[in-house]
Each structure stands twice: as C-alpha cells, then as structure tokens.
Amino acid sequence: EDRLRPPTRLGLEAAEQQHLREEQRTLEARLQQEISRKGARAHAVVAHNSSATEGSRCHDYLEALVECTREASRLLQDQHGDNDASALWTYGRASATAAAGPARLRMP
C-alpha cells in the first residue's frame, strides 16, 4: 500500500504523525504537571479545613464564655451590689454548663 503512494505524500504523512506524537508527549507532560500541582494543593486544602474546624471549635468556646459573662453581669445587676462572689461563680458555671453543654466549655 505504501508503494502506491507518491513519496512526497509519504513524507507529509510521516511528518504529520511525528507532529501528532510530539503533541501527545507535550499534552501528557502538561497533564502530569497539572496532576502534581493539584496534589500539592491538596495538602493546603487539608490544612485549611483543619484550621477552619479548629476555628469553629474556638468560636463555639468563645460564645459559651460570652454567654456565661452576660449571665454573670445580669446576676450582678439583679443583686444590686451583693458581692457574694462564690454564689456568682456557682450560678454562672451551672447556667453556662447547662446552656452550652460540658463539651463546649473545654478548650483543646
């Protein structure tokens, strides 16, 4: 079959096949680069998700502390100057624990 084609046509087809092989190698190299780049970014994503989770836990902890502080402030205002600190501490801890749950009050 190749003997029936003119020599210039064979040369053009060979050049085209060579070009296609080079293009395929180039695309495969680019694909490998992209896979490597995305693999490197995966570590950053995991670190970001871990930081976001930790931030959320700290935010919950802070909310519980703020609520406890608000309740303590209300108790002080209601008592009009009564300085029984132990009663305040007991009341604040009990209400904060009930409102937030014991797990939310523990800081990692």
PDB file of C-alpha atoms in Angstrom:
ATOM      1  CA  GLU A   1       0.000   0.000   0.000  1.00  0.00           C
ATOM      2  CA  ASP A   2       2.851   2.421   0.816  1.00  0.00           C
ATOM      3  CA  ARG A   3       4.383   1.649  -2.605  1.00  0.00           C
ATOM      4  CA  LEU A   4       1.271   3.011  -4.303  1.00  0.00           C
ATOM      5  CA  ARG A   5       1.523   6.462  -2.674  1.00  0.00           C
ATOM      6  CA  PRO A   6       3.821   9.152  -4.047  1.00  0.00           C
ATOM      7  CA  PRO A   7       6.997   9.749  -1.992  1.00  0.00           C
ATOM      8  CA  THR A   8       6.031  13.323  -1.101  1.00  0.00           C
ATOM      9  CA  ARG A   9       2.735  12.116   0.305  1.00  0.00           C
ATOM     10  CA  LEU A  10       4.553   9.546   2.455  1.00  0.00           C
ATOM     11  CA  GLY A  11       6.853  12.270   3.764  1.00  0.00           C
ATOM     12  CA  LEU A  12       3.925  14.512   4.649  1.00  0.00           C
ATOM     13  CA  GLU A  13       2.106  11.719   6.464  1.00  0.00           C
ATOM     14  CA  ALA A  14       5.249  10.789   8.391  1.00  0.00           C
ATOM     15  CA  ALA A  15       5.780  14.436   9.365  1.00  0.00           C
ATOM     16  CA  GLU A  16       2.152  14.714  10.467  1.00  0.00           C
ATOM     17  CA  GLN A  17       2.444  11.553  12.564  1.00  0.00           C
ATOM     18  CA  GLN A  18       5.654  12.860  14.104  1.00  0.00           C
ATOM     19  CA  HIS A  19       3.902  16.157  14.908  1.00  0.00           C
ATOM     20  CA  LEU A  20       0.984  14.278  16.499  1.00  0.00           C
ATOM     21  CA  ARG A  21       3.378  12.186  18.642  1.00  0.00           C
ATOM     22  CA  GLU A  22       5.164  15.345  19.815  1.00  0.00           C
ATOM     23  CA  GLU A  23       1.851  16.994  20.608  1.00  0.00           C
ATOM     24  CA  GLN A  24       0.780  13.893  22.534  1.00  0.00           C
ATOM     25  CA  ARG A  25       4.021  13.953  24.584  1.00  0.00           C
ATOM     26  CA  THR A  26       3.549  17.655  25.290  1.00  0.00           C
ATOM     27  CA  LEU A  27      -0.039  17.126  26.434  1.00  0.00           C
ATOM     28  CA  GLU A  28       0.953  14.170  28.612  1.00  0.00           C
ATOM     29  CA  ALA A  29       3.684  16.271  30.242  1.00  0.00           C
ATOM     30  CA  ARG A  30       1.216  19.094  30.886  1.00  0.00           C
ATOM     31  CA  LEU A  31      -1.251  16.600  32.348  1.00  0.00           C
ATOM     32  CA  GLN A  32       1.424  15.251  34.711  1.00  0.00           C
ATOM     33  CA  GLN A  33       2.325  18.806  35.759  1.00  0.00           C
ATOM     34  CA  GLU A  34      -1.324  19.561  36.491  1.00  0.00           C
ATOM     35  CA  ILE A  35      -1.717  16.351  38.500  1.00  0.00           C
ATOM     36  CA  SER A  36       1.386  17.237  40.523  1.00  0.00           C
ATOM     37  CA  ARG A  37       0.188  20.796  41.075  1.00  0.00           C
ATOM     38  CA  LYS A  38      -3.225  19.633  42.268  1.00  0.00           C
ATOM     39  CA  GLY A  39      -1.600  17.062  44.538  1.00  0.00           C
ATOM     40  CA  ALA A  40       0.452  19.803  46.148  1.00  0.00           C
ATOM     41  CA  ARG A  41      -2.671  21.919  46.615  1.00  0.00           C
ATOM     42  CA  ALA A  42      -4.470  19.004  48.287  1.00  0.00           C
ATOM     43  CA  HIS A  43      -2.171  19.388  51.305  1.00  0.00           C
ATOM     44  CA  ALA A  44      -3.087  23.066  51.529  1.00  0.00           C
ATOM     45  CA  VAL A  45      -6.801  22.216  51.365  1.00  0.00           C
ATOM     46  CA  VAL A  46      -6.463  19.692  54.187  1.00  0.00           C
ATOM     47  CA  ALA A  47      -4.583  22.251  56.294  1.00  0.00           C
ATOM     48  CA  HIS A  48      -7.235  24.888  55.553  1.00  0.00           C
ATOM     49  CA  ASN A  49     -10.082  22.533  56.504  1.00  0.00           C
ATOM     50  CA  SER A  50      -8.297  21.618  59.728  1.00  0.00           C
ATOM     51  CA  SER A  51      -7.828  25.302  60.567  1.00  0.00           C
ATOM     52  CA  ALA A  52     -11.462  26.035  59.786  1.00  0.00           C
ATOM     53  CA  THR A  53     -12.593  23.210  62.081  1.00  0.00           C
ATOM     54  CA  GLU A  54     -10.342  24.459  64.876  1.00  0.00           C
ATOM     55  CA  GLY A  55     -11.610  27.999  64.347  1.00  0.00           C
ATOM     56  CA  SER A  56     -15.194  26.807  64.603  1.00  0.00           C
ATOM     57  CA  ARG A  57     -14.469  24.995  67.871  1.00  0.00           C
ATOM     58  CA  CYS A  58     -12.770  28.070  69.307  1.00  0.00           C
ATOM     59  CA  HIS A  59     -15.702  30.215  68.176  1.00  0.00           C
ATOM     60  CA  ASP A  60     -18.146  27.913  69.982  1.00  0.00           C
ATOM     61  CA  TYR A  61     -15.987  28.068  73.100  1.00  0.00           C
ATOM     62  CA  LEU A  62     -15.911  31.861  72.925  1.00  0.00           C
ATOM     63  CA  GLU A  63     -19.691  32.013  72.516  1.00  0.00           C
ATOM     64  CA  ALA A  64     -20.126  29.918  75.677  1.00  0.00           C
ATOM     65  CA  LEU A  65     -17.765  32.193  77.597  1.00  0.00           C
ATOM     66  CA  VAL A  66     -19.548  35.321  76.403  1.00  0.00           C
ATOM     67  CA  GLU A  67     -22.923  33.877  77.413  1.00  0.00           C
ATOM     68  CA  CYS A  68     -21.552  32.987  80.838  1.00  0.00           C
ATOM     69  CA  THR A  69     -20.181  36.516  81.232  1.00  0.00           C
ATOM     70  CA  ARG A  70     -23.549  38.007  80.246  1.00  0.00           C
ATOM     71  CA  GLU A  71     -25.351  35.858  82.799  1.00  0.00           C
ATOM     72  CA  ALA A  72     -22.845  36.862  85.473  1.00  0.00           C
ATOM     73  CA  SER A  73     -23.347  40.512  84.585  1.00  0.00           C
ATOM     74  CA  ARG A  74     -27.135  40.141  84.775  1.00  0.00           C
ATOM     75  CA  LEU A  75     -26.811  38.411  88.135  1.00  0.00           C
ATOM     76  CA  LEU A  76     -24.652  41.238  89.458  1.00  0.00           C
ATOM     77  CA  GLN A  77     -27.116  43.838  88.237  1.00  0.00           C
ATOM     78  CA  ASP A  78     -30.047  41.932  89.769  1.00  0.00           C
ATOM     79  CA  GLN A  79     -28.339  41.630  93.148  1.00  0.00           C
ATOM     80  CA  HIS A  80     -27.738  45.425  93.350  1.00  0.00           C
ATOM     81  CA  GLY A  81     -24.324  45.364  94.867  1.00  0.00           C
ATOM     82  CA  ASP A  82     -24.404  41.981  96.597  1.00  0.00           C
ATOM     83  CA  ASN A  83     -20.741  40.885  96.372  1.00  0.00           C
ATOM     84  CA  ASP A  84     -21.133  37.172  97.071  1.00  0.00           C
ATOM     85  CA  ALA A  85     -18.547  36.023  94.532  1.00  0.00           C
ATOM     86  CA  SER A  86     -18.879  32.314  95.310  1.00  0.00           C
ATOM     87  CA  ALA A  87     -22.626  32.376  94.649  1.00  0.00           C
ATOM     88  CA  LEU A  88     -21.998  34.228  91.405  1.00  0.00           C
ATOM     89  CA  TRP A  89     -19.343  31.727  90.303  1.00  0.00           C
ATOM     90  CA  THR A  90     -21.539  28.738  91.155  1.00  0.00           C
ATOM     91  CA  TYR A  91     -24.546  30.236  89.393  1.00  0.00           C
ATOM     92  CA  GLY A  92     -22.527  31.230  86.320  1.00  0.00           C
ATOM     93  CA  ARG A  93     -20.851  27.841  85.971  1.00  0.00           C
ATOM     94  CA  ALA A  94     -24.084  25.927  86.392  1.00  0.00           C
ATOM     95  CA  SER A  95     -26.028  28.004  83.887  1.00  0.00           C
ATOM     96  CA  ALA A  96     -23.201  28.089  81.340  1.00  0.00           C
ATOM     97  CA  THR A  97     -22.775  24.343  81.563  1.00  0.00           C
ATOM     98  CA  ALA A  98     -26.490  23.796  81.135  1.00  0.00           C
ATOM     99  CA  ALA A  99     -26.718  26.213  78.201  1.00  0.00           C
ATOM    100  CA  ALA A 100     -23.554  25.195  76.372  1.00  0.00           C
ATOM    101  CA  GLY A 101     -23.040  21.595  77.366  1.00  0.00           C
ATOM    102  CA  PRO A 102     -19.876  20.413  79.105  1.00  0.00           C
ATOM    103  CA  ALA A 103     -18.014  19.600  75.872  1.00  0.00           C
ATOM    104  CA  ARG A 104     -18.289  23.164  74.608  1.00  0.00           C
ATOM    105  CA  LEU A 105     -16.634  24.583  77.708  1.00  0.00           C
ATOM    106  CA  ARG A 106     -13.445  22.548  77.359  1.00  0.00           C
ATOM    107  CA  MET A 107     -10.766  24.285  75.333  1.00  0.00           C
ATOM    108  CA  PRO A 108      -8.451  21.987  73.402  1.00  0.00           C
TER     109      PRO A 108
END
